[in-house]
Amino acid sequence: MSKIKVGIVGYGNLGKGVEMAIDQNDDMELAAIFTRRQPDQVQAKSKVDHMSNISKYRDDIDVMLLCGGSATDLPEQGPELAELFNTVDSFDTHAKIPEYFAKVEQAAKKGDNLALISTGWDPGVFSLSRVLAESILPEGNDYTFWGKGVSQGHSDAIRRVDGVKAGVQYTVPVDSALEKVRSGENPEFTTREKHLRVCYVVADEGADQDKIANEIKTMPNYFADYDTEVNFITEEELKANHSGIPHGGFVIRTGKTGDNTKQKIEFSLELGSNPEFTASVLVCYARAVYRLAKEGKKGAVTVFDIPYGLLSPKSPEELRRDYL
Amino acid sequence: MSKIKVGIVGYGNLGKGVEMAIDQNDDMELAAIFTRRQPDQVQAKSKVDHMSNISKYRDDIDVMLLCGGSATDLPEQGPELAELFNTVDSFDTHAKIPEYFAKVEQAAKKGDNLALISTGWDPGVFSLSRVLAESILPEGNDYTFWGKGVSQGHSDAIRRVDGVKAGVQYTVPVDSALEKVRSGENPEFTTREKHLRVCYVVADEGADQDKIANEIKTMPNYFADYDTEVNFITEEELKANHSGIPHGGFVIRTGKTGDNTKQKIEFSLELGSNPEFTASVLVCYARAVYRLAKEGKKGAVTVFDIPYGLLSPKSPEELRRDYL
């Protein structure tokens, strides 16, 4: 059987994760990686070519995985590449999803392609959990908690503070809040009550640590609305204990059926690497996009449009026999 | 907008659960309940008719929910009714699913209908969790634990023991086994190591409790392979504390991505009432069957064929905007 030929656009953490995930899936092969850098400066096991040559690969690639960022890369690349290829991306600017969907839909239809947007874990499998849980339990409440995990945006914010040499920020769900939710009492939380922010900071030599800690804790938008803990550590400690990119979280719905009977559905992730997990999600959705495109489906879709059977390399018969 | 007209076949715990679940969904209405009993002896808020009249309702019911048991009811009713109606059922004899699917598929195609088999929570949403988790993390292991919950079959077995007046059996996952799985060490378990069986028994007056306990604990197939706890209680205690039908469980997959990075996906349910939850799952799948049948889809399908967007009463636009 011929393999699904996958291309990668953008070779950062996510693109590298996709390359590794393809290795775990026998029905797929990596055709090429596309970059805006000089291709010969990119170290990868696979073929690397410059973005400007991508349109030459229309016949060689079944699904293109877009591994750029949501701020500037995807708003441009998403529509452009959906006109040339079947695509999968992890666009995660929640507020702009409808607008992005419309643009990608138009481009994909123009190019007779199928484009799946906004997959990964949130948006992605967390979104699926929210829809499933609400569909089963229409009378109830759901809650999403993130962490424990590294927030890239908050880590960047720390590093912009004067006197900070390096640093990392963890978003941590508050245990007592999780327990309140699980008990089914439908609590309402302030921002502060749901998540803590825990920072590990390497200060410049001679810098005023109290001043740094205060500046972080009172930073509007990022930290002021949270209980924030600032820990000063050495550069060695940072490297040894905080160089991973873990993340995770919880989607919990509690609801009632019948005569006030309590029901609870909980989905959780504990990820050793956020980009590697996101990459693995993208790759299994590439399989679904490949299959649906072959059936003639065109335009833009999301995870809500994809049956789980299409994500698995197993046949429908195997799934019914061994997984139901 | 006209409502989805649903019928119920079989008015036991599951059928009653479906009746209550339909009340929670504004886009549905209960058209009729069908029973093999005398219809005027069945107390329900809705219209009740005898099974023998069911074929007269072909134009009045969009989706028929089959609420009979898997041992004797569904093997017969599933194919018969799929020829007359779009159907949803909870057939849960795992080993016989391929055979049942084939029969229902043939009947549904003959009658130009769509039949969704084997939904609920296991088979059902647990099956979905297994397929999603394995598709994302092909290198890994998954584990399903059931409970804490009442097992009907084991409770019946207790009640057949001489000297037992009444009793109930809980299947309980072993905490230390759950923790081992969560740690990602991919343990192998014996039957005894995964689940405990906890029994609450009301003995006849003057019965030999040691003899009863011994007979339960050594009962082959049901209890002999497990650590079984037998507690004797009064009839009043049984009624006060053990008259519910709770259940639940865990599907956990641990796997590795990239360069040995640990990843964990966990899905769990804590159900105040097993039949009411199963009923709520059936009802949201009835919505999907209604929509797919309208698009012209025919034959038999399972949860693996249904995108989550079809389960929700919300529009695709709303789902993308508010749930991604």
XYZ file of C-alpha atoms in Angstrom:
648
model
C 0.000 0.000 0.000
C 1.377 3.415 -0.857
C 2.074 5.690 2.077
C 0.484 9.043 2.817
C 2.997 11.672 1.712
C 3.228 14.489 4.231
C 4.962 17.854 4.004
C 5.969 20.131 6.891
C 5.900 23.927 6.689
C 8.054 25.519 9.381
C 10.733 23.659 11.274
C 10.487 24.906 14.846
C 9.480 22.801 17.860
C 6.155 21.836 16.273
C 7.654 20.950 12.896
C 10.313 18.822 14.580
C 7.576 17.117 16.607
C 5.704 16.316 13.391
C 8.845 14.829 11.867
C 9.200 12.514 14.887
C 5.486 11.644 14.957
C 5.520 10.594 11.292
C 8.239 8.098 12.235
C 5.742 6.428 14.592
C 3.114 5.946 11.864
C 3.898 3.250 9.314
C 1.318 4.417 6.808
C 2.959 7.848 6.408
C 6.150 9.252 5.025
C 7.710 12.686 5.194
C 8.164 14.050 1.664
C 9.781 17.394 2.434
C 10.225 20.177 4.973
C 9.763 23.789 3.875
C 11.478 26.702 5.554
C 12.047 30.418 5.099
C 15.635 29.960 6.207
C 18.426 28.854 3.894
C 17.562 25.164 3.337
C 21.181 24.050 3.664
C 21.351 25.636 7.103
C 18.510 23.466 8.428
C 19.587 20.187 9.975
C 16.955 17.534 9.378
C 16.943 13.885 8.361
C 14.576 14.639 5.487
C 14.657 16.743 2.375
C 14.514 20.482 3.099
C 13.498 23.072 0.534
C 12.826 26.784 0.564
C 9.245 28.029 0.976
C 9.469 29.807 -2.349
C 9.611 26.420 -4.128
C 6.606 24.897 -2.384
C 4.195 25.124 -5.310
C 6.390 22.716 -7.298
C 5.398 19.958 -4.869
C 1.688 19.866 -5.639
C 1.859 16.352 -7.070
C 4.222 14.992 -4.448
C 2.459 15.810 -1.223
C -0.917 14.481 -0.032
C -1.242 16.627 3.082
C 0.762 19.661 4.159
C 1.126 20.212 7.914
C 1.414 23.883 8.750
C 3.664 24.263 11.776
C 3.981 28.034 11.971
C 2.632 30.307 14.686
C -0.887 31.704 14.927
C 0.148 35.330 15.350
C 1.711 36.026 11.976
C 2.515 32.800 10.054
C -0.818 31.016 9.792
C -3.106 33.977 8.990
C -1.072 34.302 5.798
C 0.063 30.730 5.081
C -3.214 29.025 5.969
C -5.249 30.444 3.078
C -2.288 30.550 0.676
C -1.351 26.914 1.140
C -4.941 25.609 1.300
C -5.261 26.728 -2.291
C -2.304 24.498 -3.229
C -2.536 21.531 -0.855
C -4.724 19.634 1.562
C -3.657 21.110 4.905
C -3.803 20.625 8.658
C -2.949 23.408 11.100
C -3.068 24.321 14.774
C -4.384 27.891 14.509
C -5.156 28.763 18.130
C -6.188 32.401 18.336
C -9.670 31.504 19.620
C -11.304 34.846 18.882
C -10.199 34.833 15.255
C -11.173 31.265 14.358
C -14.415 32.158 12.486
C -12.604 34.702 10.331
C -9.686 32.339 9.701
C -12.053 29.468 8.881
C -13.841 31.590 6.263
C -10.608 32.549 4.524
C -9.218 29.025 4.515
C -12.580 27.634 3.349
C -12.617 29.958 0.365
C -9.031 29.170 -0.594
C -9.424 25.410 -0.181
C -12.553 25.375 -2.336
C -10.809 27.414 -4.990
C -7.959 24.884 -5.084
C -10.202 21.797 -4.731
C -8.497 20.944 -1.457
C -9.509 20.019 2.063
C -8.140 22.028 4.999
C -8.519 21.119 8.662
C -7.887 24.073 10.946
C -7.256 24.514 14.662
C -6.359 21.056 15.865
C -3.967 20.103 18.646
C -5.044 19.885 22.263
C -6.757 23.239 22.926
C -8.164 23.936 20.399
C -8.387 20.264 19.485
C -9.042 17.319 21.737
C -10.148 19.602 24.596
C -12.690 21.182 22.241
C -13.985 17.715 21.368
C -14.335 16.864 25.034
C -16.375 20.008 25.647
C -18.775 19.250 22.793
C -19.180 15.575 23.669
C -19.776 16.266 27.343
C -22.330 18.997 26.700
C -24.120 16.901 24.099
C -24.511 14.042 26.577
C -25.279 16.237 29.586
C -27.137 19.309 28.327
C -27.964 20.327 31.909
C -24.636 21.001 33.546
C -21.498 23.113 33.604
C -18.054 22.588 32.255
C -14.697 23.867 33.289
C -11.334 23.886 31.555
C -8.150 24.104 33.630
C -4.711 24.402 32.059
C -1.465 23.113 33.470
C 0.715 22.297 35.107
C 2.630 23.638 32.128
C 4.894 26.212 30.617
C 3.238 29.271 29.129
C 5.435 30.650 26.383
C 3.804 34.079 26.435
C 4.210 34.500 30.187
C 7.785 33.216 30.107
C 8.548 35.816 27.434
C 6.965 38.502 29.610
C 9.228 37.593 32.532
C 12.289 37.782 30.341
C 11.443 41.316 29.303
C 11.709 42.534 32.930
C 14.819 44.597 33.716
C 17.459 42.570 35.536
C 16.108 39.197 34.384
C 18.584 37.023 32.536
C 16.345 34.011 31.945
C 13.112 32.594 33.257
C 10.193 30.283 32.799
C 6.570 30.455 33.942
C 4.298 27.571 34.866
C 0.526 27.825 34.841
C -0.778 25.632 37.666
C -4.425 24.731 38.265
C -5.534 25.282 41.858
C -6.208 21.867 43.432
C -9.019 23.057 45.652
C -10.770 24.577 42.628
C -10.483 21.287 40.739
C -11.968 19.468 43.714
C -14.842 21.928 43.968
C -15.654 21.362 40.311
C -15.465 17.591 40.650
C -17.860 17.671 43.582
C -20.538 18.987 41.227
C -21.314 22.144 43.161
C -20.977 24.301 39.989
C -18.721 26.921 41.550
C -18.030 30.315 40.000
C -14.397 31.334 40.064
C -12.444 34.529 39.713
C -9.344 34.291 37.517
C -7.208 34.133 40.669
C -9.112 31.183 42.112
C -8.579 28.833 39.138
C -4.871 29.070 38.302
C -1.592 29.986 40.017
C 1.411 31.364 38.158
C 4.761 30.022 39.324
C 7.919 31.651 37.968
C 11.529 30.486 38.040
C 13.820 33.413 37.384
C 17.566 33.806 36.847
C 18.506 37.376 37.806
C 21.437 39.329 36.434
C 24.310 39.544 38.886
C 23.683 42.328 41.381
C 20.085 42.875 40.268
C 17.474 43.797 42.902
C 15.435 40.606 43.309
C 12.659 42.237 45.334
C 12.188 44.785 42.617
C 12.073 42.102 39.912
C 9.590 39.988 41.870
C 7.381 42.990 42.443
C 7.503 44.022 38.822
C 6.474 40.538 37.711
C 3.678 40.149 40.252
C 2.076 43.471 39.376
C 2.409 43.186 35.585
C -1.026 43.905 34.094
C -2.723 41.285 31.854
C -0.035 38.699 32.583
C 0.264 38.401 36.366
C -1.647 41.071 38.285
C -4.915 39.088 38.343
C -3.245 35.926 39.659
C -1.491 34.686 42.749
C 2.038 34.659 41.432
C 5.020 32.975 43.002
C 8.502 34.104 41.986
C 11.470 31.833 42.725
C 15.027 32.886 42.018
C 17.326 30.101 40.867
C 20.708 29.736 39.193
C 21.206 29.370 35.474
C 22.341 25.762 36.043
C 19.162 24.937 37.946
C 17.067 26.481 35.198
C 18.790 24.384 32.593
C 18.687 21.175 34.623
C 15.093 21.359 35.861
C 13.160 23.694 33.606
C 14.237 23.144 30.021
C 11.276 20.923 29.048
C 8.006 22.213 27.641
C 5.450 20.234 29.641
C 1.764 21.113 29.699
C -1.640 19.575 30.193
C -4.959 20.284 31.772
C -8.478 19.195 32.545
C -11.908 19.469 30.950
C -14.557 18.549 33.494
C -18.306 18.606 33.038
C -20.709 17.874 35.843
C -24.368 17.611 35.082
C -27.654 16.075 36.076
C -29.872 13.513 34.449
C -33.346 12.283 35.278
C -34.465 13.130 38.741
C -31.386 15.131 39.824
C -28.858 12.339 39.410
C -25.250 13.579 39.399
C -23.031 12.643 36.442
C -19.416 13.618 35.786
C -17.250 13.425 32.672
C -13.555 14.257 32.970
C -10.843 14.422 30.336
C -7.259 15.225 31.181
C -3.826 15.422 29.616
C -0.382 15.319 31.178
C 2.112 16.168 28.491
C 5.858 15.786 28.763
C 6.136 18.005 25.699
C 3.416 20.337 24.513
C 4.732 20.714 20.922
C 5.406 16.981 20.497
C 1.874 16.124 21.624
C 0.338 18.789 19.394
C 2.409 17.392 16.533
C 1.083 13.890 17.172
C -2.482 15.204 17.042
C -1.784 17.008 13.761
C -0.373 13.825 12.257
C -3.394 11.647 13.026
C -5.691 14.356 11.645
C -3.556 14.363 8.479
C -4.650 10.750 7.972
C -8.307 11.779 8.228
C -7.818 14.687 5.829
C -6.094 12.386 3.339
C -8.989 9.920 3.470
C -11.751 12.536 3.248
C -10.002 14.381 0.426
C -9.823 11.102 -1.494
C -13.591 10.764 -1.051
C -13.933 14.176 -2.674
C -14.519 16.358 0.378
C -13.400 19.970 -0.143
C -13.266 23.198 1.821
C -12.441 23.836 5.476
C -13.285 21.549 8.395
C -12.523 21.316 12.089
C -12.171 18.445 14.559
C -15.969 18.577 15.001
C -16.404 17.295 11.438
C -14.084 14.281 11.694
C -15.237 10.861 12.929
C -12.630 9.151 15.120
C -12.532 6.090 12.845
C -10.731 8.195 10.247
C -7.928 9.065 12.688
C -6.867 5.466 13.168
C -4.755 3.423 10.748
C -6.959 0.434 11.641
C -9.835 -0.640 9.414
C -13.479 -0.125 10.427
C -13.798 -3.906 10.898
C -10.813 -3.998 13.262
C -12.088 -1.007 15.216
C -15.532 -2.567 15.671
C -14.069 -5.917 16.696
C -11.303 -4.738 19.021
C -12.143 -1.238 20.268
C -15.890 -1.018 20.805
C -38.323 24.171 13.481
C -39.931 20.757 13.707
C -38.624 18.496 16.438
C -36.913 15.141 16.035
C -39.561 12.504 16.771
C -38.144 9.703 18.884
C -39.624 6.339 19.846
C -38.595 4.076 22.719
C -38.669 0.290 22.547
C -38.623 -1.280 26.010
C -39.524 0.594 29.146
C -37.074 -0.638 31.778
C -34.389 1.486 33.469
C -32.811 2.432 30.146
C -36.102 3.298 28.455
C -37.116 5.444 31.420
C -33.728 7.143 31.251
C -34.285 7.942 27.584
C -37.712 9.417 28.364
C -36.082 11.745 30.917
C -33.162 12.613 28.626
C -35.488 13.634 25.798
C -37.023 16.145 28.228
C -33.611 17.837 28.468
C -33.267 18.290 24.708
C -35.485 20.979 23.195
C -35.051 19.785 19.634
C -36.602 16.368 20.370
C -39.955 14.958 21.317
C -41.046 11.528 22.443
C -43.595 10.143 19.990
C -44.385 6.812 21.641
C -43.128 4.037 23.907
C -43.445 0.424 22.777
C -43.712 -2.484 25.178
C -44.431 -6.212 25.191
C -46.507 -5.726 28.326
C -50.135 -4.630 28.273
C -49.836 -0.931 27.277
C -52.473 0.162 29.801
C -50.421 -1.390 32.601
C -47.385 0.775 31.824
C -47.251 4.080 33.681
C -45.599 6.722 31.546
C -46.237 10.373 30.711
C -46.191 9.586 26.997
C -48.225 7.462 24.646
C -47.639 3.732 25.141
C -48.444 1.118 22.522
C -47.879 -2.596 22.130
C -44.853 -3.829 20.215
C -47.112 -5.628 17.776
C -48.352 -2.257 16.466
C -44.921 -0.726 15.928
C -44.886 -0.969 12.123
C -47.831 1.424 11.954
C -45.554 4.206 13.207
C -43.133 4.275 10.271
C -44.189 7.784 9.246
C -44.392 9.148 12.774
C -40.961 8.355 14.179
C -37.618 9.692 12.972
C -35.391 7.556 15.200
C -36.254 4.545 17.324
C -34.182 4.013 20.478
C -33.881 0.340 21.329
C -33.732 -0.025 25.099
C -33.824 -3.799 25.462
C -31.055 -6.055 26.738
C -28.173 -7.462 24.717
C -28.707 -11.081 25.730
C -32.055 -11.798 24.086
C -33.881 -8.565 23.093
C -31.462 -6.794 20.771
C -30.201 -9.757 18.713
C -33.784 -10.103 17.526
C -35.116 -6.533 17.670
C -31.998 -4.842 16.274
C -32.231 -6.275 12.750
C -36.067 -6.385 12.755
C -36.491 -2.745 13.674
C -33.601 -1.458 11.542
C -35.632 -2.592 8.550
C -38.507 -0.364 9.680
C -36.842 2.621 11.354
C -33.633 4.535 11.851
C -32.365 3.082 15.121
C -29.882 3.583 17.955
C -29.009 0.813 20.406
C -26.592 -0.079 23.195
C -25.719 -3.655 22.182
C -22.837 -4.509 24.511
C -21.901 -8.152 24.044
C -18.400 -7.240 22.839
C -17.579 -10.599 21.252
C -20.724 -10.603 19.131
C -20.529 -7.047 17.808
C -19.180 -7.961 14.309
C -21.966 -10.507 13.788
C -24.625 -8.143 15.123
C -23.302 -5.279 12.989
C -23.555 -7.421 9.824
C -27.162 -8.378 10.526
C -28.254 -4.853 11.365
C -26.390 -3.485 8.337
C -28.226 -5.819 5.997
C -31.626 -5.036 7.510
C -31.059 -1.273 7.559
C -29.983 -1.237 3.930
C -33.008 -3.296 2.974
C -35.285 -0.775 4.660
C -33.321 2.321 3.511
C -32.586 3.201 7.118
C -29.584 4.145 9.237
C -28.809 2.145 12.390
C -26.204 3.080 14.989
C -25.245 0.130 17.179
C -23.413 -0.292 20.480
C -23.357 3.183 21.951
C -23.468 4.159 25.623
C -20.337 4.401 27.728
C -18.599 1.043 27.194
C -19.082 0.312 24.351
C -19.497 3.981 23.490
C -17.584 6.950 24.797
C -14.910 4.688 26.337
C -14.411 3.089 22.912
C -13.982 6.544 21.409
C -11.395 7.429 24.037
C -9.412 4.284 23.251
C -9.355 5.012 19.510
C -8.488 8.701 19.913
C -5.709 8.019 22.404
C -4.128 5.279 20.318
C -4.378 7.359 17.136
C -2.518 10.224 18.807
C -0.017 8.058 20.683
C 0.647 4.959 18.545
C 3.517 3.966 20.828
C 1.979 3.306 24.196
C -0.418 1.207 26.234
C -3.947 1.727 27.341
C -5.903 0.479 30.259
C -9.604 0.461 31.035
C -10.776 0.264 34.638
C -14.442 -0.029 35.577
C -16.097 1.282 38.726
C -16.747 2.104 41.340
C -20.082 0.745 40.254
C -22.811 -1.821 40.533
C -22.444 -4.894 38.348
C -25.876 -6.291 37.611
C -24.566 -9.733 36.671
C -22.536 -10.108 39.855
C -25.370 -8.812 42.022
C -27.650 -11.427 40.466
C -25.042 -14.122 41.196
C -24.951 -13.145 44.873
C -28.721 -13.323 45.114
C -28.709 -16.899 43.817
C -26.614 -18.075 46.817
C -28.526 -20.100 49.391
C -29.419 -18.048 52.470
C -29.113 -14.688 50.672
C -32.201 -12.517 50.797
C -30.839 -9.546 48.894
C -27.509 -8.118 47.849
C -25.531 -5.839 45.621
C -22.010 -6.033 44.223
C -19.657 -3.142 43.474
C -16.750 -3.425 41.075
C -13.961 -1.210 42.433
C -10.738 -0.319 40.600
C -7.627 -0.854 42.716
C -6.124 2.573 43.487
C -2.536 1.379 43.451
C -3.075 -0.164 39.997
C -4.497 3.115 38.688
C -1.467 4.963 40.052
C 0.919 2.488 38.460
C -0.751 3.037 35.094
C -0.685 6.818 35.475
C 3.033 6.737 36.230
C 3.610 5.401 32.719
C 5.443 2.248 33.748
C 3.191 0.073 31.525
C 2.419 -2.543 34.168
C 0.903 -5.944 33.432
C -1.882 -6.937 35.769
C -3.605 -10.129 36.783
C -7.398 -9.891 37.018
C -7.068 -9.713 40.810
C -4.699 -6.746 40.697
C -6.965 -4.435 38.707
C -10.373 -4.653 40.391
C -11.843 -5.525 43.776
C -15.332 -6.914 44.246
C -17.211 -5.534 47.237
C -20.513 -7.164 48.194
C -23.281 -5.979 50.522
C -25.453 -8.902 51.481
C -28.700 -9.265 53.450
C -28.800 -12.825 54.839
C -31.933 -14.766 55.635
C -32.630 -14.975 59.365
C -30.555 -17.718 60.919
C -28.460 -18.294 57.800
C -24.775 -19.193 58.206
C -22.942 -16.012 57.198
C -19.498 -17.637 57.033
C -20.845 -20.240 54.652
C -22.474 -17.558 52.450
C -19.317 -15.446 52.378
C -17.230 -18.464 51.464
C -19.612 -19.517 48.728
C -19.537 -16.048 47.182
C -15.762 -15.656 47.385
C -15.072 -18.996 45.734
C -17.709 -18.742 42.994
C -15.986 -19.491 39.686
C -16.088 -16.906 36.839
C -17.718 -14.309 39.071
C -15.572 -13.967 42.195
C -12.860 -16.644 42.521
C -10.294 -14.670 40.488
C -10.767 -11.495 42.524
C -10.194 -10.212 46.008
C -13.766 -10.169 47.209
C -15.094 -8.450 50.295
C -18.442 -9.579 51.720
C -20.267 -7.274 54.137
C -23.481 -8.324 55.853
C -25.987 -5.542 56.370
C -29.651 -5.169 57.197
C -32.391 -4.833 54.642
C -32.914 -1.234 55.765
C -29.251 -0.388 55.215
C -29.346 -1.976 51.772
C -32.341 0.114 50.822
C -30.975 3.338 52.297
C -27.405 3.139 50.997
C -27.327 0.778 48.046
C -30.425 1.301 45.943
C -28.763 3.466 43.277
C -27.104 2.143 40.121
C -23.855 4.126 40.075
C -20.973 3.244 37.809
C -18.021 4.768 36.028
C -14.445 4.074 35.182
C -11.214 5.166 33.569
C -9.553 4.869 30.175
C -5.896 5.808 30.487
C -3.272 5.729 27.772
C 0.370 6.466 28.443
C 2.734 6.709 25.540
C 5.894 8.260 24.239
C 6.603 10.800 21.547
C 9.827 11.999 19.980
C 12.860 11.185 22.002
C 11.156 9.202 24.796
C 8.917 12.006 26.031
C 6.120 10.777 28.310
C 2.543 11.701 27.405
C -0.696 10.739 29.169
C -4.346 10.917 28.104
C -7.027 10.094 30.665
C -10.797 9.917 30.331
C -13.044 9.118 33.243
C -16.687 8.922 34.183
C -18.386 9.053 37.557
C -22.016 8.183 37.050
C -24.754 8.567 39.622
C -26.896 6.329 37.443
C -25.519 3.986 34.822
C -28.785 3.591 32.853
C -29.596 7.314 32.932
C -26.147 8.184 31.568
C -26.338 5.493 28.889
C -29.755 6.873 27.956
C -28.329 10.379 27.597
C -25.637 9.064 25.262
C -28.237 7.237 23.157
C -30.286 10.411 22.850
C -27.458 12.581 21.538
C -26.551 9.861 19.036
C -30.190 9.835 17.921
C -29.663 13.445 16.816
C -26.656 12.411 14.719
C -28.552 9.496 13.176
C -31.454 11.776 12.314
C -29.134 14.247 10.576
C -27.120 11.628 8.688
C -30.253 9.763 7.600
C -31.604 13.040 6.216
C -28.403 13.367 4.174
C -29.149 9.936 2.726
C -26.759 7.776 4.732
C -27.964 4.158 5.067
C -26.825 0.928 6.693
C -25.160 0.332 10.060
C -22.678 2.629 11.778
C -20.935 2.893 15.141
C -19.661 5.771 17.268
C -16.425 5.645 15.221
C -18.332 6.914 12.169
C -19.977 9.922 13.795
C -18.325 13.351 14.004
C -18.982 15.075 17.336
C -20.484 18.106 15.622
C -23.530 16.005 14.749
C -24.155 15.163 18.414
C -24.694 18.754 19.423
C -27.853 20.788 18.869
C -25.588 23.776 18.157
C -24.769 24.841 14.600
C -21.299 24.306 13.090
C -20.761 28.102 13.238
C -21.606 28.216 16.953
C -19.366 25.241 17.692
C -16.410 26.790 15.876
C -16.926 30.141 17.569
C -17.599 28.992 21.118
C -16.137 25.507 21.578
C -12.880 25.289 19.640
